Backbone as JSON Lines, residues from 0, in Angstrom:
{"i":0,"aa":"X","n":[0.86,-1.17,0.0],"ca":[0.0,0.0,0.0],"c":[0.9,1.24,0.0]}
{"i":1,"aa":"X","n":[0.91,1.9,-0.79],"ca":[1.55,3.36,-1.05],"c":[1.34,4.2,0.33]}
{"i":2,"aa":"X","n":[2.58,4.67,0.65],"ca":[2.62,6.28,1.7],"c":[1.5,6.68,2.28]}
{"i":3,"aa":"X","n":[1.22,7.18,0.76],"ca":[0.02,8.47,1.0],"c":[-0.96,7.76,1.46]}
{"i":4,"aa":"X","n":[-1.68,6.35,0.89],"ca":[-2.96,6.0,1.4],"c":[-2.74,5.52,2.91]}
{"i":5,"aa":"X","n":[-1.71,4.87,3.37],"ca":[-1.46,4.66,4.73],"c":[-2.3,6.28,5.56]}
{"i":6,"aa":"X","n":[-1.28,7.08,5.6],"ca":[-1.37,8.54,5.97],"c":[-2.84,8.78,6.11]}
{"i":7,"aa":"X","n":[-3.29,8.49,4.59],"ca":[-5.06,8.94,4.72],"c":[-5.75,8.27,6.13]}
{"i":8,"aa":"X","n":[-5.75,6.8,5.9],"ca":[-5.89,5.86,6.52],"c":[-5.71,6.22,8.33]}
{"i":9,"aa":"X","n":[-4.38,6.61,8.34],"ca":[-4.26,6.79,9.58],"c":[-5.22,8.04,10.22]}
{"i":10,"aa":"X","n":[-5.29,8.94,9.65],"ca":[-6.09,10.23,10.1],"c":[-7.61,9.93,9.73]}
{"i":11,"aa":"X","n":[-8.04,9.32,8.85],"ca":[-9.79,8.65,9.16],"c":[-9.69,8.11,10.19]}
{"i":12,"aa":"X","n":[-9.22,7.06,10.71],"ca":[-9.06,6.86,11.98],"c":[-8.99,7.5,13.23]}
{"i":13,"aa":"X","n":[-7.94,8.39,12.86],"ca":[-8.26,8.88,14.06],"c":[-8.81,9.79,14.91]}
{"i":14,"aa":"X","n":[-9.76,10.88,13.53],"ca":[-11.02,11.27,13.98],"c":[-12.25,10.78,13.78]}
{"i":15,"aa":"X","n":[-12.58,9.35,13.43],"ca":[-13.41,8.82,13.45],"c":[-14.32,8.66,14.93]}
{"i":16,"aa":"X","n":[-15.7,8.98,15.66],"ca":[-15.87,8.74,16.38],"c":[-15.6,7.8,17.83]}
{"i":17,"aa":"X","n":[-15.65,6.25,17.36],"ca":[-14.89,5.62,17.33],"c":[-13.52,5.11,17.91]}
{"i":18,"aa":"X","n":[-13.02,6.32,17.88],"ca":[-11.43,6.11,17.68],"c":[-10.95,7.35,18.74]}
{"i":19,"aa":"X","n":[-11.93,8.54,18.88],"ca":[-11.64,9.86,19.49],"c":[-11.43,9.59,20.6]}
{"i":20,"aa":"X","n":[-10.62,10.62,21.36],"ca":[-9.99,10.82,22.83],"c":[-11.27,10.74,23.86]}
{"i":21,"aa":"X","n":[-11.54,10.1,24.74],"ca":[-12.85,9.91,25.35],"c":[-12.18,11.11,26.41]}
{"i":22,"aa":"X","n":[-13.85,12.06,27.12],"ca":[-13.42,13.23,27.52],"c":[-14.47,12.45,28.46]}
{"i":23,"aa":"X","n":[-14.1,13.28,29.77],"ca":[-14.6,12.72,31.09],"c":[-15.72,14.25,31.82]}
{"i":24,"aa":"X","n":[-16.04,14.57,30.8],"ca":[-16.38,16.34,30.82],"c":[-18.0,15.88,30.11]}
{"i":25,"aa":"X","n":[-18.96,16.8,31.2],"ca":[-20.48,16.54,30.78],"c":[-20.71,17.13,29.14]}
{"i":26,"aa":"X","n":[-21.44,16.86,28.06],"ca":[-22.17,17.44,27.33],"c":[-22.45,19.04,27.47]}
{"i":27,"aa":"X","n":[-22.15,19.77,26.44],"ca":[-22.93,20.92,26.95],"c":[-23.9,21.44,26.97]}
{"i":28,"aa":"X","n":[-25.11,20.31,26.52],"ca":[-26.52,20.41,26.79],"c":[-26.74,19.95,28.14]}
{"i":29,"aa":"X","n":[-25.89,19.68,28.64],"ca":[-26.31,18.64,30.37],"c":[-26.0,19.7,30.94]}
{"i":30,"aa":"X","n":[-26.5,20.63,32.16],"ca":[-26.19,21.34,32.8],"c":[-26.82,21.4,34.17]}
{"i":31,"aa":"X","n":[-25.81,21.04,35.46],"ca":[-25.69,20.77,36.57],"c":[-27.45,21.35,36.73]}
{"i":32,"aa":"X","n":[-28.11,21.63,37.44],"ca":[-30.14,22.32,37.98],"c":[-29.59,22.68,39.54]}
{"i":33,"aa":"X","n":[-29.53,23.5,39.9],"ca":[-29.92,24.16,41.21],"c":[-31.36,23.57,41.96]}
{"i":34,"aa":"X","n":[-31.5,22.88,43.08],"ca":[-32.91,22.93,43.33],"c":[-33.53,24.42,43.67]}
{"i":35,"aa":"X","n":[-34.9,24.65,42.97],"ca":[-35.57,25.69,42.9],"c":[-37.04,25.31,44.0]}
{"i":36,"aa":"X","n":[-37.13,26.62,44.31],"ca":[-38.52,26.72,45.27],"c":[-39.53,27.87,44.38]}
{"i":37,"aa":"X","n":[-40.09,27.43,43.44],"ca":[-41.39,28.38,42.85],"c":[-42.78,28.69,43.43]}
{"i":38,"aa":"X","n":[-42.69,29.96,44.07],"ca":[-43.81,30.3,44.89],"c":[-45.09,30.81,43.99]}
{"i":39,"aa":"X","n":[-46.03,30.58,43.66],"ca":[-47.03,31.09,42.59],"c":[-48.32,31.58,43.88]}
{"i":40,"aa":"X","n":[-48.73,31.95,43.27],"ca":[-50.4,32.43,43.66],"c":[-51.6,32.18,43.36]}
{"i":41,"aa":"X","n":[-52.56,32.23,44.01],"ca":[-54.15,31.78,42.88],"c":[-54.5,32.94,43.95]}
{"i":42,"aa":"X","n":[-54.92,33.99,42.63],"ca":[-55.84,34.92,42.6],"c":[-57.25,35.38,42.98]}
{"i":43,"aa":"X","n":[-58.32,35.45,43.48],"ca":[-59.4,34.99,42.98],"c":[-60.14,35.79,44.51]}
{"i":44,"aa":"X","n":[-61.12,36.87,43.3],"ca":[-61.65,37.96,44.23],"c":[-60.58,39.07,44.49]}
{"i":45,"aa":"X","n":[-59.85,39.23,44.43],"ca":[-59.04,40.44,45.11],"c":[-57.78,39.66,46.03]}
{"i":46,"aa":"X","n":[-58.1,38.21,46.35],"ca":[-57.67,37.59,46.99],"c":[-56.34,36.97,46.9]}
{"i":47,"aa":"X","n":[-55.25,36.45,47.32],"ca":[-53.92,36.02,46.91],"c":[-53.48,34.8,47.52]}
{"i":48,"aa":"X","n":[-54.08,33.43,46.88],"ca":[-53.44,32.27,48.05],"c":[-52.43,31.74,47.46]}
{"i":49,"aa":"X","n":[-50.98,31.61,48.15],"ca":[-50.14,31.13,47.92],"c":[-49.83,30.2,47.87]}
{"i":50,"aa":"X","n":[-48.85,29.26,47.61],"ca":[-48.62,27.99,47.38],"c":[-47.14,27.41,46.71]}
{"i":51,"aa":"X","n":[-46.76,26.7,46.96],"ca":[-45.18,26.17,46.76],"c":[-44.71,25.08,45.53]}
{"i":52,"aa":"X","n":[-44.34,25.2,44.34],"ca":[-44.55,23.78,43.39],"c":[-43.52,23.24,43.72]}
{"i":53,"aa":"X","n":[-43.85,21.94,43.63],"ca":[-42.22,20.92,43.7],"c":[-41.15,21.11,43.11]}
{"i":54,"aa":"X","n":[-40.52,20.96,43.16],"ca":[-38.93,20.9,41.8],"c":[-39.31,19.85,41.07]}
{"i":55,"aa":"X","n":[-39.9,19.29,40.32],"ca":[-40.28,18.32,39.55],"c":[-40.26,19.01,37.94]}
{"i":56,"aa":"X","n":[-39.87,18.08,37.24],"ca":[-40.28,17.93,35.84],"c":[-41.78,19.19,35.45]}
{"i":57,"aa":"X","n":[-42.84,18.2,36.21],"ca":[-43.88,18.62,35.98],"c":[-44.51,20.13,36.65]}
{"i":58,"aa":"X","n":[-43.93,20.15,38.09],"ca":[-43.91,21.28,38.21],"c":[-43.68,22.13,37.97]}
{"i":59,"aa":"X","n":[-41.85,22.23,37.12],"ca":[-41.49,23.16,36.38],"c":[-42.32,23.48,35.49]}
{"i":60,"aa":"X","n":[-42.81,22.15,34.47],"ca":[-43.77,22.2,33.36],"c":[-45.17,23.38,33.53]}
{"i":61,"aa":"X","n":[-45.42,23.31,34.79],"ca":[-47.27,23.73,35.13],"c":[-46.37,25.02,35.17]}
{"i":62,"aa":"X","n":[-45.24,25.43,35.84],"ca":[-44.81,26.9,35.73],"c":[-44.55,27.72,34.82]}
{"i":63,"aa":"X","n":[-44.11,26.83,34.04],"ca":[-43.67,27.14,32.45],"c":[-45.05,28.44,32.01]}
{"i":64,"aa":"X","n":[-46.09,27.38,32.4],"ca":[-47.47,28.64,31.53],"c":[-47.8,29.48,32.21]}
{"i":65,"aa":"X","n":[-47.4,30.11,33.75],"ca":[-48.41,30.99,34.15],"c":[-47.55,32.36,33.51]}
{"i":66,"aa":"X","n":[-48.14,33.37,33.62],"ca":[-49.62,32.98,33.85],"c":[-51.03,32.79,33.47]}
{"i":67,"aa":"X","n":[-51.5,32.64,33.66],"ca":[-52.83,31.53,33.54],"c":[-54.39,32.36,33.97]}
{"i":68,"aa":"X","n":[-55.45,32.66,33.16],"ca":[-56.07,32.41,33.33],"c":[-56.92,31.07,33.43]}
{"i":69,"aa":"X","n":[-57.58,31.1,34.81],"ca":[-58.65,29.44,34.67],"c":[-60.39,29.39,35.36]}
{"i":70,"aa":"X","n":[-60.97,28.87,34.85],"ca":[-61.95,28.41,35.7],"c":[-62.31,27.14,36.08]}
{"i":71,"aa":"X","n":[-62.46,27.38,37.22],"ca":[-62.33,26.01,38.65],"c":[-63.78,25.84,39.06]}
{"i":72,"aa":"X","n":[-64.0,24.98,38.68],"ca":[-65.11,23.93,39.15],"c":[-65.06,22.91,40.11]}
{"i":73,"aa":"X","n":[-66.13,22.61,40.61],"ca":[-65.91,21.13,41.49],"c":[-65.84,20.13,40.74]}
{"i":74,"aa":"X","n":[-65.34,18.96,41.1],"ca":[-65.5,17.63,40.58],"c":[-65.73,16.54,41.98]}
{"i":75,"aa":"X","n":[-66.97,16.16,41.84],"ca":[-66.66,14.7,43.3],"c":[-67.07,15.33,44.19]}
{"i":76,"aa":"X","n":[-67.04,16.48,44.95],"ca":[-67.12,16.89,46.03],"c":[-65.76,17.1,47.04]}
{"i":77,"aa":"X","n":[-64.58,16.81,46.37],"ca":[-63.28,16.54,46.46],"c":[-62.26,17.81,46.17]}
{"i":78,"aa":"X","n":[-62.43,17.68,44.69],"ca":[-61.68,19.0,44.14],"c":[-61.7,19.71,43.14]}
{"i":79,"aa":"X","n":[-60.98,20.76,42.66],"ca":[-61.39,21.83,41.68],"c":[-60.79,21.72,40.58]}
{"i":80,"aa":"X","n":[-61.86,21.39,39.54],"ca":[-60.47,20.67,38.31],"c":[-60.79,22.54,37.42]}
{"i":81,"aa":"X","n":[-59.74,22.34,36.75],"ca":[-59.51,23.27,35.69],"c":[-59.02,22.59,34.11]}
{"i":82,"aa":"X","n":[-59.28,22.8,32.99],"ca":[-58.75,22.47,31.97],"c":[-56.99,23.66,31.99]}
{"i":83,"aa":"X","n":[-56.11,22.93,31.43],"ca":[-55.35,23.81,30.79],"c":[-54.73,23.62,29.61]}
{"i":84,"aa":"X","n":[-54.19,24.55,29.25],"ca":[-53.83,24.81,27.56],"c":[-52.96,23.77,26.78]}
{"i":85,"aa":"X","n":[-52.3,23.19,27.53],"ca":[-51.74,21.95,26.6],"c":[-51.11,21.25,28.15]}
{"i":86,"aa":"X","n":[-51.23,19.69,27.99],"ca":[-50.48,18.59,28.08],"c":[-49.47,18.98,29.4]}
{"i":87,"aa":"X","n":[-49.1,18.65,30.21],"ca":[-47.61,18.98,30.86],"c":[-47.13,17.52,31.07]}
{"i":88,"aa":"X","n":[-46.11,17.6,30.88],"ca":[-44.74,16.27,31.48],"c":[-44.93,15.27,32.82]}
{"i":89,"aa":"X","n":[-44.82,14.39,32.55],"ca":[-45.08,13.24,33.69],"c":[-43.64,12.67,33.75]}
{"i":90,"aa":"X","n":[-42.86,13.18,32.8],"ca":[-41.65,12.21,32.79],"c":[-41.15,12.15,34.5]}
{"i":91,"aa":"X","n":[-40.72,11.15,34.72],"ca":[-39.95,10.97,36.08],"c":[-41.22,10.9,37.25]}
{"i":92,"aa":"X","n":[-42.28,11.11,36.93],"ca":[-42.87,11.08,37.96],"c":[-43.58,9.8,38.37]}
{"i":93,"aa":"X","n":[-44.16,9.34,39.57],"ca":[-44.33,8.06,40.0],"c":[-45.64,7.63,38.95]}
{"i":94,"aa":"X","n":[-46.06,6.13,39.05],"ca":[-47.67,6.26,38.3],"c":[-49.15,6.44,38.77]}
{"i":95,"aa":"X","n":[-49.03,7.04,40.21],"ca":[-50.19,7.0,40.87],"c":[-49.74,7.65,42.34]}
{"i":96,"aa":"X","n":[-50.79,8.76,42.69],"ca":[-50.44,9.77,43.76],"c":[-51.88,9.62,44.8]}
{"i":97,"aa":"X","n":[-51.47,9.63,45.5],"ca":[-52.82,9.89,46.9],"c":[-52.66,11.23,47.4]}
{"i":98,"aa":"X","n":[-53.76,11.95,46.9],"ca":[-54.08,13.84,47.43],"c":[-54.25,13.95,48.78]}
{"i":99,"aa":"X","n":[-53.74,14.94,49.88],"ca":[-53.91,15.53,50.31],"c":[-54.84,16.63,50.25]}
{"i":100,"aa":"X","n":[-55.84,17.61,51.39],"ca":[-56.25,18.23,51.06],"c":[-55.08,19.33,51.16]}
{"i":101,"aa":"X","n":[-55.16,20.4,50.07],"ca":[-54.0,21.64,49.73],"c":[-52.97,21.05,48.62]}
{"i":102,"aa":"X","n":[-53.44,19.72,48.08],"ca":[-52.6,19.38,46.57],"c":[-52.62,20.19,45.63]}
{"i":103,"aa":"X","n":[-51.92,20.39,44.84],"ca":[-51.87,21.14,43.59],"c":[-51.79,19.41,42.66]}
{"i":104,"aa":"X","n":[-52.54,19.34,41.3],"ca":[-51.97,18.16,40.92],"c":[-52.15,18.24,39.53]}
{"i":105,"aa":"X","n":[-51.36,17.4,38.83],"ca":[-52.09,17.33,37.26],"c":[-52.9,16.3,37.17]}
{"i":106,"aa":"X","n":[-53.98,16.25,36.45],"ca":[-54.36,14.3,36.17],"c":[-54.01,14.38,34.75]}
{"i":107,"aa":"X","n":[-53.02,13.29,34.47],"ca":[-52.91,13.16,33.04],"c":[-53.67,12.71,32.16]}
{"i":108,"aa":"X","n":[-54.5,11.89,32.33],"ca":[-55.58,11.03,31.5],"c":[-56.33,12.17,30.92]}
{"i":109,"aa":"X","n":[-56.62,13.32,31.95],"ca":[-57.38,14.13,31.05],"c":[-57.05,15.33,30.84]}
{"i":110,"aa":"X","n":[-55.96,15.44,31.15],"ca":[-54.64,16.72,31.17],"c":[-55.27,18.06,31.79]}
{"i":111,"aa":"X","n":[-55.98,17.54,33.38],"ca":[-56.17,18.94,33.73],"c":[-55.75,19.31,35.27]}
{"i":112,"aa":"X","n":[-55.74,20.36,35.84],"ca":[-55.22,20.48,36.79],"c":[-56.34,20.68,37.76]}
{"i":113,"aa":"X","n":[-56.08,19.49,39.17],"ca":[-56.6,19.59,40.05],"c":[-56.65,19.82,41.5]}
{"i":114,"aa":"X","n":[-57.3,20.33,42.44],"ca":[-56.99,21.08,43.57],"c":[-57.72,20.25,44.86]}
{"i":115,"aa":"X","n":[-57.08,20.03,45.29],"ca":[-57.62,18.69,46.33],"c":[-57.97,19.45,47.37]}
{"i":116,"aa":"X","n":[-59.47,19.81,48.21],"ca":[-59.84,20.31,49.12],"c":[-60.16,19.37,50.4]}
{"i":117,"aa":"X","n":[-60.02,17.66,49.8],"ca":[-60.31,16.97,50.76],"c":[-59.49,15.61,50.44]}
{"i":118,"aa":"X","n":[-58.86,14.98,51.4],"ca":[-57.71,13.83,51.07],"c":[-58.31,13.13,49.69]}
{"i":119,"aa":"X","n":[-57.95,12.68,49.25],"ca":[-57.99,11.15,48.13],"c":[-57.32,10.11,47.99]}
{"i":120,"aa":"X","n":[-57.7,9.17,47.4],"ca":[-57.08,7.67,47.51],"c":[-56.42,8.01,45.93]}
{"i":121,"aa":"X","n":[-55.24,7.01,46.46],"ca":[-54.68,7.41,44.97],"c":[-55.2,6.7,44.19]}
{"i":122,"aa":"X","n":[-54.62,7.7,42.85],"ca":[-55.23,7.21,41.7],"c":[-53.86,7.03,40.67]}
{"i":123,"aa":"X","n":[-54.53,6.92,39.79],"ca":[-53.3,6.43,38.37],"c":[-53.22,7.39,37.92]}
{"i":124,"aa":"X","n":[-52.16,7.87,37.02],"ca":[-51.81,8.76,36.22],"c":[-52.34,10.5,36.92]}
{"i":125,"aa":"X","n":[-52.53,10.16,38.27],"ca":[-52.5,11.38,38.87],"c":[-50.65,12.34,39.43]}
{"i":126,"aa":"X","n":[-50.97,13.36,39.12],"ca":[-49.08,13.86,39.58],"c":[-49.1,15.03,40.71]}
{"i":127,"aa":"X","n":[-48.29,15.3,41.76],"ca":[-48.81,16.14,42.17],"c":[-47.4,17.36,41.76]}
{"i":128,"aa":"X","n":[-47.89,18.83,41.45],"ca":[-47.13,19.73,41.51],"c":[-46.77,20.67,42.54]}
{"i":129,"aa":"X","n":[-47.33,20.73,43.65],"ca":[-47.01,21.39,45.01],"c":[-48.13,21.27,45.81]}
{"i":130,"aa":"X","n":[-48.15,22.34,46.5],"ca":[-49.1,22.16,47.61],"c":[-49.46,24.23,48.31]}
{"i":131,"aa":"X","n":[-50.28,24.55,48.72],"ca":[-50.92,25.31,48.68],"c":[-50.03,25.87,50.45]}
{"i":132,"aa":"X","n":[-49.71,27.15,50.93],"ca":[-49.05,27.57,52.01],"c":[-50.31,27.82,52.85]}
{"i":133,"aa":"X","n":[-51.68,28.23,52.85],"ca":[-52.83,28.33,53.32],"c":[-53.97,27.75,53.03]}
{"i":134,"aa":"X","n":[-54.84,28.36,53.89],"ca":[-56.06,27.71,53.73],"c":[-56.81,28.31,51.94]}
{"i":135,"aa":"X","n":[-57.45,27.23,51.66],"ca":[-57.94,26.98,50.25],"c":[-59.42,27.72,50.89]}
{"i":136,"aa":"X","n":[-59.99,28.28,51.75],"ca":[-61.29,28.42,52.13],"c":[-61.78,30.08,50.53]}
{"i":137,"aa":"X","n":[-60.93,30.42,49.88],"ca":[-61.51,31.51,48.96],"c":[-61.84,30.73,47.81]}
{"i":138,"aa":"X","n":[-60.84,29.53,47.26],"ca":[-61.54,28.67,46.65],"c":[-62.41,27.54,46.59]}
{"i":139,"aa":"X","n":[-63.33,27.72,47.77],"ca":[-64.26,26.88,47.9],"c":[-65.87,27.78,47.8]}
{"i":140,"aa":"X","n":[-66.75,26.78,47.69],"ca":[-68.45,27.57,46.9],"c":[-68.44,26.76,45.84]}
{"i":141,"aa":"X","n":[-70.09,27.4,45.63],"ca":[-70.32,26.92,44.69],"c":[-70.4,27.43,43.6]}
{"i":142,"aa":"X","n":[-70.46,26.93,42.29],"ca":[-70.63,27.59,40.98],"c":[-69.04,28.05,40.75]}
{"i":143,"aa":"X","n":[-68.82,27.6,39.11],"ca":[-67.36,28.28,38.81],"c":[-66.61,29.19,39.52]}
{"i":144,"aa":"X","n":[-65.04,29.02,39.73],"ca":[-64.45,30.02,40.14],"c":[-63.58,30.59,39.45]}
{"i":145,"aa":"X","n":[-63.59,31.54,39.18],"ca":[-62.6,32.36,37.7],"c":[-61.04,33.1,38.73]}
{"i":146,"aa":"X","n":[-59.94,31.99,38.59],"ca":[-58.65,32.79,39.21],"c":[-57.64,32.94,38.49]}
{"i":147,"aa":"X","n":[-56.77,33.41,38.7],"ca":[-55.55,34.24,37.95],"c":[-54.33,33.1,38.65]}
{"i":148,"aa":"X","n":[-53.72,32.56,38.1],"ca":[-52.62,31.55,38.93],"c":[-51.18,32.7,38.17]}
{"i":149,"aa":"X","n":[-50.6,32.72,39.08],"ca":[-49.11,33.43,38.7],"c":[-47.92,33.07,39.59]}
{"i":150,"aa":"X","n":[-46.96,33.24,39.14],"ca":[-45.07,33.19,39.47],"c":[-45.38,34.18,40.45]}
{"i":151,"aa":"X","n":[-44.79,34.03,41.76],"ca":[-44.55,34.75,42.51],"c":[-43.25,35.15,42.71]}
{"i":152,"aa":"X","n":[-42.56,34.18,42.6],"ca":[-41.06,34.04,42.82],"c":[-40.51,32.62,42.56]}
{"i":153,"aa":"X","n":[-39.28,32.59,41.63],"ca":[-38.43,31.27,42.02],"c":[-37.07,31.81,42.8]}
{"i":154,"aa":"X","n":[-36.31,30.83,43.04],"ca":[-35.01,31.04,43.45],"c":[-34.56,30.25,44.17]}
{"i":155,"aa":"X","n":[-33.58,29.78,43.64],"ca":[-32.71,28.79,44.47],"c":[-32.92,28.41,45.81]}
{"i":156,"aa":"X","n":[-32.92,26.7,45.74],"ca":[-33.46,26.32,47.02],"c":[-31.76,26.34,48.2]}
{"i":157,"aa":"X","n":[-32.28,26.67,49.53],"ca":[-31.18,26.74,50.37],"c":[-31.59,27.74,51.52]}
């Protein structure tokens, strides 16, 4: 085999995937996450109840949209479902959650977000995204409730 094709030969090689210097250094799409504490609000009347989302996937996800107009209805006698605007992420999350009353939650089956005013047995494809810092008593009654959900604050957990 002639010189030159050796030569070629040798340098396909040795930037061939394959063949490259293995680096012990993350991706630079991978980037270390700070745990975060996202404080949001539900609006409703003049009113401001606060509430805490998890560091989760999905929580981030439900934060992603506010803010949010919604209207909250009962469902069950239990809790206040709302439709929202698209789909959020389940990735990583368990397959079935038991509510607390003061849940924040998604149900995926029917992609809407629900507000647990009284414990529940878990269910499937239920997720929860935080949990509420007070009493839920402004979102309770009857007949629709029209609230404003918003970012209050994130910032590094510590």
């Amino acid at each position: 085999m002639p010189r030159r094709c050796l030569v070629l030969a040798a340098l396909l090689l040795a930037t061939s995937p394959a063949c490259a210097a293995r680096s012990d250094t993350q991706p630079t799409d991978v980037v270390a996450k700070e745990p975060t504490v996202t404080q949001i609000q539900f609006i409703i009347g003049g009113q401001a109840l606060t509430a805490t989302l998890d560091d989760t996937l999905a929580g981030r996800d439900f934060a992603s949209l506010l803010p949010l107009e919604l209207t909250l209805t009962d469902f069950a006698s239990t809790e206040k479902v709302a439709a929202l605007p698209r789909r959020l992420t389940t990735e990583g999350a368990p397959s079935s959650y038991a509510a607390s009353a003061g849940d924040i939650t998604y149900y995926a089956p029917w992609g809407n977000l629900a507000i647990f005013y009284r414990d529940f047995r878990s269910a499937s494809g239920l997720v929860r995204l935080g949990a509420f810092d007070s009493s839920l008593a402004a979102l309770l009654g009857d007949g629709p409730r029209r609230v404003r959900v918003e970012v209050v604050r994130a910032r590094p957990q510590g």
